[in-house]
C-alpha cells in the first residue's frame, strides 16, 4: 500500500471501530505499517487489528481489559486504572477525584449521564446531587434501586470551571472522546441488556454530534457496541421544566426500557404521569 493511504486507512478502521465493528481483515504486513495501534475497549483481539489514528492527534484512553475474572474483579481492575488517568491534564489537576461509576457489575440496566458535577466530584459517585435524587425517584417508579443497576458518565472527571468557579460546563468533544473508551470498557464488562442515555450531551458523547435534537431522539432506540440504547431527557432538564407532559415522555422511555429488559409493569405504572381524566 502507498504510504499516503496508510493514514486514511487507519482513520477508516477507527470509524469502523466506533460503529461497533469488532474485526477487520488486513493484508499481511499492513498492520505493522499503520500508525499507532490503540486499544479498542472491547477485546484484545481488536486491539491488534484496529489502529486509532486519533490517538495521535487527540489523546484517548486505552484501557486494558482484564480477560479473566468475574465482572466485579474486571470492573475493579478497570476502575483502578481509570482512577490514575492523566489524559486530560487540566481535568486531572482540577478534579477532587475520578468518578468511575456505581452499582451492580451484573446489572442488566445501565444509566449513562454526561459528567460529574460538584457533588459527584466531592463524593466520587455519579448522580448524587439534585439530578441524582430525581434519577433515584425514576428508579423507584420502575421498582428498582440504585444497587440493582449501574450508573456511569461519559466523562469521568468534573469539567473544570474558570477560576474554580462553581457551576457546570458542558464537556468538550475532545474530553468526551478521550474518556469514552473507559465507558465502552465498562459496557463491555457489565454487558447490560439496555442502556439509558440521559440527555443530549450523553448521546453526543456516546455517538458523536447528532443532526437532530434529544426531543426527536427520545422515543427511539440507538445502539452502542450491540447494546440497545434509549435516549431520554436528562433529570436536570426535568428539574428545570416541571411539566407533566415532559415527565410522561421520560416515563414512556422508561416503560419501553422495562418492556425490553423485561420487567413486570403494573396497570398503575402504565398510567403514571398521564393527565387527570376530566
Ligand atoms: N449529571 C450527570 O450527567 N452526571 C452526574 O453524575 C451528575 C449530574
PDB file of C-alpha atoms and ligand atoms in Angstrom:
ATOM      1  CA  UNK A   1       0.000   0.000   0.000  1.00  0.00           C
ATOM      2  CA  UNK A   2       1.193   3.525  -0.814  1.00  0.00           C
ATOM      3  CA  UNK A   3       2.379   5.408   2.231  1.00  0.00           C
ATOM      4  CA  UNK A   4      -0.183   8.180   1.685  1.00  0.00           C
ATOM      5  CA  UNK A   5      -3.011   5.630   2.009  1.00  0.00           C
ATOM      6  CA  UNK A   6      -1.909   4.410   5.437  1.00  0.00           C
ATOM      7  CA  UNK A   7      -3.366   7.346   7.304  1.00  0.00           C
ATOM      8  CA  UNK A   8      -6.839   7.302   5.646  1.00  0.00           C
ATOM      9  CA  UNK A   9      -6.929   3.520   6.133  1.00  0.00           C
ATOM     10  CA  UNK A  10      -6.216   3.921   9.831  1.00  0.00           C
ATOM     11  CA  UNK A  11      -8.934   6.583  10.086  1.00  0.00           C
ATOM     12  CA  UNK A  12     -11.409   4.323   8.323  1.00  0.00           C
ATOM     13  CA  UNK A  13     -10.621   1.454  10.697  1.00  0.00           C
ATOM     14  CA  UNK A  14     -11.144   3.738  13.641  1.00  0.00           C
ATOM     15  CA  UNK A  15     -14.513   4.761  12.188  1.00  0.00           C
ATOM     16  CA  UNK A  16     -15.499   1.100  11.881  1.00  0.00           C
ATOM     17  CA  UNK A  17     -14.434   0.518  15.471  1.00  0.00           C
ATOM     18  CA  UNK A  18     -16.554   3.461  16.624  1.00  0.00           C
ATOM     19  CA  UNK A  19     -19.522   1.979  14.833  1.00  0.00           C
ATOM     20  CA  UNK A  20     -19.051  -1.231  16.740  1.00  0.00           C
ATOM     21  CA  UNK A  21     -17.230  -3.400  14.198  1.00  0.00           C
ATOM     22  CA  UNK A  22     -15.064  -5.866  16.051  1.00  0.00           C
ATOM     23  CA  UNK A  23     -12.877  -7.375  13.313  1.00  0.00           C
ATOM     24  CA  UNK A  24     -11.230  -6.191  10.157  1.00  0.00           C
ATOM     25  CA  UNK A  25      -9.181  -8.250   7.733  1.00  0.00           C
ATOM     26  CA  UNK A  26      -5.880  -6.657   6.838  1.00  0.00           C
ATOM     27  CA  UNK A  27      -3.316  -7.876   4.307  1.00  0.00           C
ATOM     28  CA  UNK A  28      -0.248  -9.410   5.911  1.00  0.00           C
ATOM     29  CA  UNK A  29       2.302  -6.821   6.935  1.00  0.00           C
ATOM     30  CA  UNK A  30      -0.066  -3.859   6.681  1.00  0.00           C
ATOM     31  CA  UNK A  31      -0.846  -3.802  10.386  1.00  0.00           C
ATOM     32  CA  UNK A  32       2.774  -3.119  11.224  1.00  0.00           C
ATOM     33  CA  UNK A  33       2.870  -0.164   8.828  1.00  0.00           C
ATOM     34  CA  UNK A  34      -0.262   1.540  10.099  1.00  0.00           C
ATOM     35  CA  UNK A  35       0.077   4.456  12.535  1.00  0.00           C
ATOM     36  CA  UNK A  36      -0.051   3.787  16.282  1.00  0.00           C
ATOM     37  CA  UNK A  37      -2.260   0.853  17.157  1.00  0.00           C
ATOM     38  CA  UNK A  38      -4.536   1.658  20.024  1.00  0.00           C
ATOM     39  CA  UNK A  39      -6.935  -0.178  22.212  1.00  0.00           C
ATOM     40  CA  UNK A  40     -10.481  -0.924  21.488  1.00  0.00           C
ATOM     41  CA  UNK A  41     -12.027  -1.368  24.909  1.00  0.00           C
ATOM     42  CA  UNK A  42     -13.832  -4.476  23.871  1.00  0.00           C
ATOM     43  CA  UNK A  43     -11.235  -7.091  23.093  1.00  0.00           C
ATOM     44  CA  UNK A  44      -7.504  -7.661  22.962  1.00  0.00           C
ATOM     45  CA  UNK A  45      -8.033  -9.059  19.502  1.00  0.00           C
ATOM     46  CA  UNK A  46      -9.440  -5.830  18.127  1.00  0.00           C
ATOM     47  CA  UNK A  47      -6.616  -4.034  19.841  1.00  0.00           C
ATOM     48  CA  UNK A  48      -4.259  -5.758  17.496  1.00  0.00           C
ATOM     49  CA  UNK A  49      -6.260  -5.218  14.398  1.00  0.00           C
ATOM     50  CA  UNK A  50      -7.716  -1.768  14.805  1.00  0.00           C
ATOM     51  CA  UNK A  51      -5.396   1.196  14.882  1.00  0.00           C
ATOM     52  CA  UNK A  52      -6.502   4.550  16.191  1.00  0.00           C
ATOM     53  CA  UNK A  53      -5.084   7.492  14.392  1.00  0.00           C
ATOM     54  CA  UNK A  54      -6.995   9.947  16.518  1.00  0.00           C
ATOM     55  CA  UNK A  55      -4.779   8.926  19.435  1.00  0.00           C
ATOM     56  CA  UNK A  56      -2.013  10.780  17.646  1.00  0.00           C
ATOM     57  CA  UNK A  57      -3.986  13.925  17.088  1.00  0.00           C
ATOM     58  CA  UNK A  58      -6.040  13.786  20.292  1.00  0.00           C
ATOM     59  CA  UNK A  59      -5.111  11.588  23.247  1.00  0.00           C
ATOM     60  CA  UNK A  60      -7.629   8.891  24.087  1.00  0.00           C
ATOM     61  CA  UNK A  61      -7.909   6.474  26.981  1.00  0.00           C
ATOM     62  CA  UNK A  62      -6.704   2.983  26.118  1.00  0.00           C
ATOM     63  CA  UNK A  63      -7.964   0.872  28.999  1.00  0.00           C
ATOM     64  CA  UNK A  64      -6.657  -2.632  29.485  1.00  0.00           C
ATOM     65  CA  UNK A  65      -9.418  -5.183  29.570  1.00  0.00           C
ATOM     66  CA  UNK A  66      -8.565  -7.923  32.038  1.00  0.00           C
ATOM     67  CA  UNK A  67      -9.582 -11.028  30.073  1.00  0.00           C
ATOM     68  CA  UNK A  68     -10.375 -13.261  33.061  1.00  0.00           C
ATOM     69  CA  UNK A  69     -12.123 -12.987  36.404  1.00  0.00           C
ATOM     70  CA  UNK A  70     -15.622 -12.108  37.492  1.00  0.00           C
ATOM     71  CA  UNK A  71     -17.324  -8.936  36.312  1.00  0.00           C
ATOM     72  CA  UNK A  72     -16.672  -7.460  39.763  1.00  0.00           C
ATOM     73  CA  UNK A  73     -12.946  -8.210  39.510  1.00  0.00           C
ATOM     74  CA  UNK A  74     -12.638  -6.962  35.953  1.00  0.00           C
ATOM     75  CA  UNK A  75     -14.534  -3.786  36.761  1.00  0.00           C
ATOM     76  CA  UNK A  76     -12.360  -3.234  39.847  1.00  0.00           C
ATOM     77  CA  UNK A  77      -9.218  -3.536  37.691  1.00  0.00           C
ATOM     78  CA  UNK A  78     -10.642  -1.074  35.165  1.00  0.00           C
ATOM     79  CA  UNK A  79     -11.621   1.279  37.991  1.00  0.00           C
ATOM     80  CA  UNK A  80      -8.109   1.212  39.435  1.00  0.00           C
ATOM     81  CA  UNK A  81      -6.718   2.100  36.013  1.00  0.00           C
ATOM     82  CA  UNK A  82      -9.274   4.856  35.408  1.00  0.00           C
ATOM     83  CA  UNK A  83      -8.518   6.470  38.782  1.00  0.00           C
ATOM     84  CA  UNK A  84      -4.941   7.044  37.614  1.00  0.00           C
ATOM     85  CA  UNK A  85      -5.961   8.723  34.350  1.00  0.00           C
ATOM     86  CA  UNK A  86      -3.950  11.797  33.354  1.00  0.00           C
ATOM     87  CA  UNK A  87      -5.068  12.039  29.738  1.00  0.00           C
ATOM     88  CA  UNK A  88      -6.743  15.438  30.189  1.00  0.00           C
ATOM     89  CA  UNK A  89      -4.126  17.215  32.332  1.00  0.00           C
ATOM     90  CA  UNK A  90      -6.456  20.157  33.098  1.00  0.00           C
ATOM     91  CA  UNK A  91      -9.128  17.803  34.477  1.00  0.00           C
ATOM     92  CA  UNK A  92      -6.628  15.638  36.347  1.00  0.00           C
ATOM     93  CA  UNK A  93      -5.462  18.842  38.027  1.00  0.00           C
ATOM     94  CA  UNK A  94      -8.866  20.293  38.837  1.00  0.00           C
ATOM     95  CA  UNK A  95     -10.739  17.149  39.919  1.00  0.00           C
ATOM     96  CA  UNK A  96     -11.132  16.063  43.524  1.00  0.00           C
ATOM     97  CA  UNK A  97     -11.411  12.501  42.306  1.00  0.00           C
ATOM     98  CA  UNK A  98     -12.291  10.401  39.286  1.00  0.00           C
ATOM     99  CA  UNK A  99     -15.977   9.430  39.319  1.00  0.00           C
ATOM    100  CA  UNK A 100     -15.845   5.952  37.819  1.00  0.00           C
ATOM    101  CA  UNK A 101     -19.373   4.577  38.264  1.00  0.00           C
ATOM    102  CA  UNK A 102     -21.505   2.784  40.805  1.00  0.00           C
ATOM    103  CA  UNK A 103     -23.882  -0.135  41.039  1.00  0.00           C
ATOM    104  CA  UNK A 104     -24.134  -3.806  40.296  1.00  0.00           C
ATOM    105  CA  UNK A 105     -21.429  -5.143  37.928  1.00  0.00           C
ATOM    106  CA  UNK A 106     -24.014  -7.762  36.879  1.00  0.00           C
ATOM    107  CA  UNK A 107     -26.673  -5.128  36.169  1.00  0.00           C
ATOM    108  CA  UNK A 108     -28.995  -5.640  33.218  1.00  0.00           C
ATOM    109  CA  UNK A 109     -29.728  -1.925  33.083  1.00  0.00           C
ATOM    110  CA  UNK A 110     -27.187   0.870  32.875  1.00  0.00           C
ATOM    111  CA  UNK A 111     -27.759   4.649  33.010  1.00  0.00           C
ATOM    112  CA  UNK A 112     -25.236   6.954  31.371  1.00  0.00           C
ATOM    113  CA  UNK A 113     -25.020  10.674  32.131  1.00  0.00           C
ATOM    114  CA  UNK A 114     -22.664  13.317  30.826  1.00  0.00           C
ATOM    115  CA  UNK A 115     -20.169  14.230  33.559  1.00  0.00           C
ATOM    116  CA  UNK A 116     -19.841  14.610  37.316  1.00  0.00           C
ATOM    117  CA  UNK A 117     -20.945  17.889  38.863  1.00  0.00           C
ATOM    118  CA  UNK A 118     -19.575  19.417  42.052  1.00  0.00           C
ATOM    119  CA  UNK A 119     -21.450  16.988  44.340  1.00  0.00           C
ATOM    120  CA  UNK A 120     -20.271  13.956  42.384  1.00  0.00           C
ATOM    121  CA  UNK A 121     -16.693  15.272  42.301  1.00  0.00           C
ATOM    122  CA  UNK A 122     -16.794  15.576  46.070  1.00  0.00           C
ATOM    123  CA  UNK A 123     -18.427  12.194  46.773  1.00  0.00           C
ATOM    124  CA  UNK A 124     -16.774  10.182  43.976  1.00  0.00           C
ATOM    125  CA  UNK A 125     -20.146   8.800  42.907  1.00  0.00           C
ATOM    126  CA  UNK A 126     -22.292   9.714  39.883  1.00  0.00           C
ATOM    127  CA  UNK A 127     -25.709  11.302  40.263  1.00  0.00           C
ATOM    128  CA  UNK A 128     -25.651  12.131  43.978  1.00  0.00           C
ATOM    129  CA  UNK A 129     -26.840  15.765  43.651  1.00  0.00           C
ATOM    130  CA  UNK A 130     -30.330  17.058  42.835  1.00  0.00           C
ATOM    131  CA  UNK A 131     -30.425  15.374  39.424  1.00  0.00           C
ATOM    132  CA  UNK A 132     -29.328  12.173  41.137  1.00  0.00           C
ATOM    133  CA  UNK A 133     -32.179  12.388  43.617  1.00  0.00           C
ATOM    134  CA  UNK A 134     -34.603  12.624  40.714  1.00  0.00           C
ATOM    135  CA  UNK A 135     -32.906   9.691  38.996  1.00  0.00           C
ATOM    136  CA  UNK A 136     -33.380   7.653  42.174  1.00  0.00           C
ATOM    137  CA  UNK A 137     -37.104   8.597  42.114  1.00  0.00           C
ATOM    138  CA  UNK A 138     -37.323   7.478  38.486  1.00  0.00           C
ATOM    139  CA  UNK A 139     -35.816   4.149  39.523  1.00  0.00           C
ATOM    140  CA  UNK A 140     -38.277   3.840  42.396  1.00  0.00           C
ATOM    141  CA  UNK A 141     -41.132   4.316  39.913  1.00  0.00           C
ATOM    142  CA  UNK A 142     -39.618   1.404  37.965  1.00  0.00           C
ATOM    143  CA  UNK A 143     -39.483  -0.542  41.261  1.00  0.00           C
ATOM    144  CA  UNK A 144     -35.704  -0.618  41.063  1.00  0.00           C
ATOM    145  CA  UNK A 145     -32.972   0.574  43.409  1.00  0.00           C
ATOM    146  CA  UNK A 146     -29.616   2.155  42.612  1.00  0.00           C
ATOM    147  CA  UNK A 147     -27.962  -1.046  43.855  1.00  0.00           C
ATOM    148  CA  UNK A 148     -29.699  -3.105  41.160  1.00  0.00           C
ATOM    149  CA  UNK A 149     -28.492  -1.062  38.205  1.00  0.00           C
ATOM    150  CA  UNK A 150     -25.223   0.539  37.099  1.00  0.00           C
ATOM    151  CA  UNK A 151     -24.711   4.300  36.760  1.00  0.00           C
ATOM    152  CA  UNK A 152     -21.808   5.968  34.970  1.00  0.00           C
ATOM    153  CA  UNK A 153     -20.977   9.088  32.984  1.00  0.00           C
ATOM    154  CA  UNK A 154     -19.343   9.571  29.603  1.00  0.00           C
ATOM    155  CA  UNK A 155     -16.770  11.844  31.267  1.00  0.00           C
ATOM    156  CA  UNK A 156     -15.236  10.560  34.485  1.00  0.00           C
ATOM    157  CA  UNK A 157     -13.891  13.908  35.727  1.00  0.00           C
ATOM    158  CA  UNK A 158     -15.806  17.037  36.579  1.00  0.00           C
ATOM    159  CA  UNK A 159     -15.360  19.598  33.774  1.00  0.00           C
ATOM    160  CA  UNK A 160     -13.179  22.320  35.268  1.00  0.00           C
ATOM    161  CA  UNK A 161     -14.605  25.792  35.677  1.00  0.00           C
ATOM    162  CA  UNK A 162     -12.689  29.012  35.007  1.00  0.00           C
ATOM    163  CA  UNK A 163     -11.086  30.229  38.218  1.00  0.00           C
ATOM    164  CA  UNK A 164     -12.573  27.200  40.023  1.00  0.00           C
ATOM    165  CA  UNK A 165     -15.979  28.901  39.997  1.00  0.00           C
ATOM    166  CA  UNK A 166     -18.999  26.872  40.946  1.00  0.00           C
ATOM    167  CA  UNK A 167     -21.476  25.723  38.326  1.00  0.00           C
ATOM    168  CA  UNK A 168     -21.128  23.320  35.482  1.00  0.00           C
ATOM    169  CA  UNK A 169     -19.955  23.413  31.906  1.00  0.00           C
ATOM    170  CA  UNK A 170     -20.656  21.003  29.086  1.00  0.00           C
ATOM    171  CA  UNK A 171     -17.751  18.625  28.471  1.00  0.00           C
ATOM    172  CA  UNK A 172     -15.900  19.325  25.224  1.00  0.00           C
ATOM    173  CA  UNK A 173     -15.864  16.890  22.328  1.00  0.00           C
ATOM    174  CA  UNK A 174     -12.142  16.289  22.912  1.00  0.00           C
ATOM    175  CA  UNK A 175     -12.713  15.467  26.590  1.00  0.00           C
ATOM    176  CA  UNK A 176     -15.573  13.096  25.826  1.00  0.00           C
ATOM    177  CA  UNK A 177     -13.673  11.376  23.007  1.00  0.00           C
ATOM    178  CA  UNK A 178     -10.676  10.948  25.292  1.00  0.00           C
ATOM    179  CA  UNK A 179     -12.751   9.385  28.057  1.00  0.00           C
ATOM    180  CA  UNK A 180     -15.286   7.334  26.075  1.00  0.00           C
ATOM    181  CA  UNK A 181     -13.093   4.187  25.910  1.00  0.00           C
ATOM    182  CA  UNK A 182     -13.472   3.841  29.694  1.00  0.00           C
ATOM    183  CA  UNK A 183     -17.251   3.826  29.383  1.00  0.00           C
ATOM    184  CA  UNK A 184     -17.135   1.381  26.490  1.00  0.00           C
ATOM    185  CA  UNK A 185     -14.907  -0.850  28.581  1.00  0.00           C
ATOM    186  CA  UNK A 186     -17.456  -0.640  31.425  1.00  0.00           C
ATOM    187  CA  UNK A 187     -20.177  -1.608  28.961  1.00  0.00           C
ATOM    188  CA  UNK A 188     -18.052  -4.474  27.611  1.00  0.00           C
ATOM    189  CA  UNK A 189     -17.577  -5.876  31.132  1.00  0.00           C
ATOM    190  CA  UNK A 190     -21.072  -5.317  32.504  1.00  0.00           C
ATOM    191  CA  UNK A 191     -22.744  -6.285  29.218  1.00  0.00           C
ATOM    192  CA  UNK A 192     -26.070  -4.687  30.162  1.00  0.00           C
ATOM    193  CA  UNK A 193     -29.241  -5.627  28.288  1.00  0.00           C
ATOM    194  CA  UNK A 194     -30.224  -1.959  27.934  1.00  0.00           C
ATOM    195  CA  UNK A 195     -28.528   1.413  28.372  1.00  0.00           C
ATOM    196  CA  UNK A 196     -30.417   4.640  29.051  1.00  0.00           C
ATOM    197  CA  UNK A 197     -28.573   7.729  27.805  1.00  0.00           C
ATOM    198  CA  UNK A 198     -29.530  10.718  29.922  1.00  0.00           C
ATOM    199  CA  UNK A 199     -29.642  13.896  27.879  1.00  0.00           C
ATOM    200  CA  UNK A 200     -28.322  15.290  24.623  1.00  0.00           C
ATOM    201  CA  UNK A 201     -24.733  15.565  25.833  1.00  0.00           C
ATOM    202  CA  UNK A 202     -24.571  11.921  26.884  1.00  0.00           C
ATOM    203  CA  UNK A 203     -25.929  10.948  23.452  1.00  0.00           C
ATOM    204  CA  UNK A 204     -23.349  13.178  21.787  1.00  0.00           C
ATOM    205  CA  UNK A 205     -20.593  11.683  23.916  1.00  0.00           C
ATOM    206  CA  UNK A 206     -21.657   8.145  23.007  1.00  0.00           C
ATOM    207  CA  UNK A 207     -22.400   8.627  19.329  1.00  0.00           C
ATOM    208  CA  UNK A 208     -20.817  11.904  18.230  1.00  0.00           C
ATOM    209  CA  UNK A 209     -22.642  15.062  17.170  1.00  0.00           C
ATOM    210  CA  UNK A 210     -26.254  14.415  16.159  1.00  0.00           C
ATOM    211  CA  UNK A 211     -28.171  16.021  13.329  1.00  0.00           C
ATOM    212  CA  UNK A 212     -31.270  16.141  15.461  1.00  0.00           C
ATOM    213  CA  UNK A 213     -32.408  17.058  18.959  1.00  0.00           C
ATOM    214  CA  UNK A 214     -32.897  14.944  22.064  1.00  0.00           C
ATOM    215  CA  UNK A 215     -36.646  15.628  21.721  1.00  0.00           C
ATOM    216  CA  UNK A 216     -36.566  13.711  18.445  1.00  0.00           C
ATOM    217  CA  UNK A 217     -34.108  11.049  19.567  1.00  0.00           C
ATOM    218  CA  UNK A 218     -36.054  10.105  22.653  1.00  0.00           C
ATOM    219  CA  UNK A 219     -38.671   7.503  21.922  1.00  0.00           C
ATOM    220  CA  UNK A 220     -36.226   5.729  19.591  1.00  0.00           C
ATOM    221  CA  UNK A 221     -33.545   3.087  20.040  1.00  0.00           C
ATOM    222  CA  UNK A 222     -29.868   3.595  19.251  1.00  0.00           C
ATOM    223  CA  UNK A 223     -27.095   1.025  19.686  1.00  0.00           C
ATOM    224  CA  UNK A 224     -23.692   1.030  21.337  1.00  0.00           C
ATOM    225  CA  UNK A 225     -21.446  -1.982  20.789  1.00  0.00           C
ATOM    226  CA  UNK A 226     -24.511  -4.128  20.176  1.00  0.00           C
ATOM    227  CA  UNK A 227     -26.379  -2.890  23.267  1.00  0.00           C
ATOM    228  CA  UNK A 228     -29.715  -1.082  22.718  1.00  0.00           C
ATOM    229  CA  UNK A 229     -29.568   2.495  23.977  1.00  0.00           C
ATOM    230  CA  UNK A 230     -32.655   4.512  24.880  1.00  0.00           C
ATOM    231  CA  UNK A 231     -32.007   8.251  24.809  1.00  0.00           C
ATOM    232  CA  UNK A 232     -34.167  10.350  27.080  1.00  0.00           C
ATOM    233  CA  UNK A 233     -34.138  13.754  28.728  1.00  0.00           C
ATOM    234  CA  UNK A 234     -31.586  14.435  31.460  1.00  0.00           C
ATOM    235  CA  UNK A 235     -33.052  14.610  35.001  1.00  0.00           C
ATOM    236  CA  UNK A 236     -31.662  18.184  35.321  1.00  0.00           C
ATOM    237  CA  UNK A 237     -33.792  19.181  32.350  1.00  0.00           C
ATOM    238  CA  UNK A 238     -36.824  17.743  34.115  1.00  0.00           C
ATOM    239  CA  UNK A 239     -35.920  19.675  37.259  1.00  0.00           C
ATOM    240  CA  UNK A 240     -35.902  22.898  35.269  1.00  0.00           C
ATOM    241  CA  UNK A 241     -39.053  22.100  33.299  1.00  0.00           C
ATOM    242  CA  UNK A 242     -41.572  20.759  35.741  1.00  0.00           C
ATOM    243  CA  UNK A 243     -44.430  19.773  33.496  1.00  0.00           C
ATOM    244  CA  UNK A 244     -46.463  16.627  33.416  1.00  0.00           C
ATOM    245  CA  UNK A 245     -46.225  16.070  29.659  1.00  0.00           C
ATOM    246  CA  UNK A 246     -42.422  16.052  29.816  1.00  0.00           C
ATOM    247  CA  UNK A 247     -42.415  13.660  32.782  1.00  0.00           C
ATOM    248  CA  UNK A 248     -44.741  11.390  30.821  1.00  0.00           C
ATOM    249  CA  UNK A 249     -42.338  11.354  27.838  1.00  0.00           C
ATOM    250  CA  UNK A 250     -39.460  10.272  30.056  1.00  0.00           C
ATOM    251  CA  UNK A 251     -41.710   7.732  31.742  1.00  0.00           C
ATOM    252  CA  UNK A 252     -42.695   6.319  28.332  1.00  0.00           C
ATOM    253  CA  UNK A 253     -38.994   5.847  27.571  1.00  0.00           C
ATOM    254  CA  UNK A 254     -38.591   4.023  30.873  1.00  0.00           C
ATOM    255  CA  UNK A 255     -41.662   1.872  30.177  1.00  0.00           C
ATOM    256  CA  UNK A 256     -40.079   0.852  26.848  1.00  0.00           C
ATOM    257  CA  UNK A 257     -36.888   0.004  28.723  1.00  0.00           C
ATOM    258  CA  UNK A 258     -38.869  -2.101  31.212  1.00  0.00           C
ATOM    259  CA  UNK A 259     -40.565  -3.943  28.367  1.00  0.00           C
ATOM    260  CA  UNK A 260     -37.217  -4.629  26.736  1.00  0.00           C
ATOM    261  CA  UNK A 261     -35.489  -5.977  29.863  1.00  0.00           C
ATOM    262  CA  UNK A 262     -38.213  -7.315  30.546  1.00  0.00           C
ATOM    263  CA  UNK A 263     -39.518  -6.126  33.915  1.00  0.00           C
ATOM    264  CA  UNK A 264     -43.083  -6.542  35.183  1.00  0.00           C
ATOM    265  CA  UNK A 265     -45.253  -3.478  34.601  1.00  0.00           C
ATOM    266  CA  UNK A 266     -48.457  -2.948  36.578  1.00  0.00           C
ATOM    267  CA  UNK A 267     -51.506  -1.107  35.234  1.00  0.00           C
ATOM    268  CA  UNK A 268     -50.798   1.575  37.814  1.00  0.00           C
ATOM    269  CA  UNK A 269     -47.272   2.032  36.470  1.00  0.00           C
ATOM    270  CA  UNK A 270     -48.580   2.243  32.895  1.00  0.00           C
ATOM    271  CA  UNK A 271     -50.733   5.175  33.937  1.00  0.00           C
ATOM    272  CA  UNK A 272     -48.044   7.245  35.709  1.00  0.00           C
ATOM    273  CA  UNK A 273     -47.879  10.918  34.659  1.00  0.00           C
ATOM    274  CA  UNK A 274     -50.944  10.786  32.442  1.00  0.00           C
ATOM    275  CA  UNK A 275     -53.122  13.930  32.641  1.00  0.00           C
ATOM    276  CA  UNK A 276     -56.019  13.524  35.083  1.00  0.00           C
ATOM    277  CA  UNK A 277     -59.206  12.382  33.363  1.00  0.00           C
ATOM    278  CA  UNK A 278     -61.832  15.106  33.078  1.00  0.00           C
TER     279      UNK A 278
HETATM  280  N1  LIG B   1     -25.293  14.957  35.754  1.00  0.00           N
HETATM  281  C1  LIG B   1     -24.668  13.978  35.068  1.00  0.00           C
HETATM  282  O1  LIG B   1     -24.788  13.882  33.861  1.00  0.00           O
HETATM  283  N2  LIG B   1     -23.944  13.123  35.764  1.00  0.00           N
HETATM  284  C2  LIG B   1     -23.817  13.156  37.074  1.00  0.00           C
HETATM  285  O2  LIG B   1     -23.127  12.313  37.627  1.00  0.00           O
HETATM  286  C3  LIG B   1     -24.487  14.169  37.766  1.00  0.00           C
HETATM  287  C4  LIG B   1     -25.223  15.072  37.091  1.00  0.00           C
END
